[in-house]
mmCIF file of C-alpha atoms in Angstrom:
data_model
loop_
_atom_site.group_PDB
_atom_site.id
_atom_site.type_symbol
_atom_site.label_atom_id
_atom_site.label_comp_id
_atom_site.label_asym_id
_atom_site.label_seq_id
_atom_site.Cartn_x
_atom_site.Cartn_y
_atom_site.Cartn_z
ATOM 1 C CA MET A 1 1.514 -23.849 45.224
ATOM 2 C CA GLY A 2 -0.140 -20.453 44.504
ATOM 3 C CA THR A 3 -0.573 -17.495 46.776
ATOM 4 C CA ILE A 4 -3.798 -17.250 48.744
ATOM 5 C CA MET A 5 -5.214 -13.759 49.178
ATOM 6 C CA ALA A 6 -8.072 -12.684 51.426
ATOM 7 C CA VAL A 7 -11.057 -10.988 49.849
ATOM 8 C CA VAL A 8 -11.975 -7.686 51.508
ATOM 9 C CA ASP A 9 -14.837 -5.417 50.522
ATOM 10 C CA ALA A 10 -13.703 -1.906 49.587
ATOM 11 C CA PRO A 11 -14.312 0.443 52.525
ATOM 12 C CA GLU A 12 -16.752 3.349 52.242
ATOM 13 C CA LEU A 13 -14.547 6.436 52.132
ATOM 14 C CA PRO A 14 -15.337 10.105 51.624
ATOM 15 C CA PRO A 15 -14.335 11.702 48.302
ATOM 16 C CA LEU A 16 -10.547 11.998 48.125
ATOM 17 C CA LEU A 17 -8.181 14.146 46.069
ATOM 18 C CA PHE A 18 -4.414 14.330 45.780
ATOM 19 C CA ASN A 19 -2.694 17.660 46.321
ATOM 20 C CA ARG A 20 0.955 18.033 45.335
ATOM 21 C CA ASN A 21 2.641 20.715 47.396
ATOM 22 C CA GLY A 22 6.362 21.055 46.783
ATOM 23 C CA LYS A 23 8.011 17.726 47.499
ATOM 24 C CA TYR A 24 4.972 16.118 49.177
ATOM 25 C CA THR A 25 1.706 14.699 47.834
ATOM 26 C CA TYR A 26 -1.143 14.911 50.332
ATOM 27 C CA VAL A 27 -4.388 12.932 50.353
ATOM 28 C CA CYS A 28 -7.360 15.158 51.220
ATOM 29 C CA SER A 29 -11.038 14.557 51.826
ATOM 30 C CA TYR A 30 -13.450 17.241 50.682
ATOM 31 C CA GLU A 31 -17.104 18.181 50.503
ATOM 32 C CA ASN A 32 -18.911 19.480 47.423
ATOM 33 C CA ALA A 33 -22.045 21.592 47.157
ATOM 34 C CA TRP A 34 -24.153 22.686 44.204
ATOM 35 C CA ASP A 35 -23.614 26.306 43.095
ATOM 36 C CA SER A 36 -26.919 27.265 41.457
ATOM 37 C CA GLU A 37 -25.482 30.472 39.983
ATOM 38 C CA ARG A 38 -22.618 28.705 38.217
ATOM 39 C CA HIS A 39 -24.680 25.535 37.578
ATOM 40 C CA MET A 40 -21.923 23.261 38.811
ATOM 41 C CA SER A 41 -20.672 21.413 41.853
ATOM 42 C CA VAL A 42 -17.926 23.252 43.775
ATOM 43 C CA ARG A 43 -15.737 22.378 46.721
ATOM 44 C CA VAL A 44 -16.992 23.868 50.017
ATOM 45 C CA LYS A 45 -14.443 26.248 51.569
ATOM 46 C CA GLY A 46 -13.232 25.045 54.943
ATOM 47 C CA LYS A 47 -14.362 21.448 54.298
ATOM 48 C CA THR A 48 -11.111 20.071 52.847
ATOM 49 C CA TYR A 49 -8.998 18.059 55.293
ATOM 50 C CA THR A 50 -5.636 16.343 54.917
ATOM 51 C CA VAL A 51 -6.118 12.660 55.750
ATOM 52 C CA GLY A 52 -2.727 11.287 54.702
ATOM 53 C CA LYS A 53 0.270 11.611 52.443
ATOM 54 C CA ILE A 54 1.998 9.504 49.840
ATOM 55 C CA ILE A 55 5.282 8.182 51.185
ATOM 56 C CA GLY A 56 8.153 9.457 49.057
ATOM 57 C CA GLY A 57 6.198 12.441 47.707
ATOM 58 C CA GLU A 58 5.469 10.964 44.276
ATOM 59 C CA LEU A 59 2.037 11.055 42.627
ATOM 60 C CA THR A 60 1.640 7.321 43.227
ATOM 61 C CA GLY A 61 2.816 5.149 46.087
ATOM 62 C CA THR A 62 1.872 3.872 49.520
ATOM 63 C CA ILE A 63 -0.383 6.187 51.535
ATOM 64 C CA GLU A 64 0.453 6.966 55.153
ATOM 65 C CA TRP A 65 -2.954 7.751 56.705
ATOM 66 C CA SER A 66 -3.399 10.264 59.544
ATOM 67 C CA GLU A 67 -4.253 8.912 62.994
ATOM 68 C CA ASP A 68 -7.691 10.612 63.013
ATOM 69 C CA PHE A 69 -8.620 9.143 59.616
ATOM 70 C CA LEU A 70 -7.500 5.667 60.704
ATOM 71 C CA ASN A 71 -9.696 5.984 63.798
ATOM 72 C CA GLN A 72 -12.666 6.688 61.498
ATOM 73 C CA HIS A 73 -11.725 3.930 59.007
ATOM 74 C CA PRO A 74 -9.758 1.244 60.942
ATOM 75 C CA ILE A 75 -9.854 -1.232 58.028
ATOM 76 C CA LEU A 76 -7.219 0.930 56.307
ATOM 77 C CA GLU A 77 -4.628 -0.203 58.878
ATOM 78 C CA THR A 78 -4.825 -3.726 57.445
ATOM 79 C CA LEU A 79 -4.745 -2.690 53.772
ATOM 80 C CA LYS A 80 -1.784 -1.595 51.667
ATOM 81 C CA THR A 81 -3.036 1.527 49.932
#
């Protein structure tokens, strides 16, 4: 008999980036704004927040989310990310 998997809609999350810092890889949310002088979108200073880290410090792997981010997006507690 095959494996049965539940279907879950992907949660709405803010933009995320991965920041490698020494032996850790952090997951950060950020906010962009349009810079009319440079004619490009740039990250807003002071609006980047660490929301988790990759267990084991590699560039890929399971994400351990911060408590605050899980409170904002509780569905992540039930998903392996």
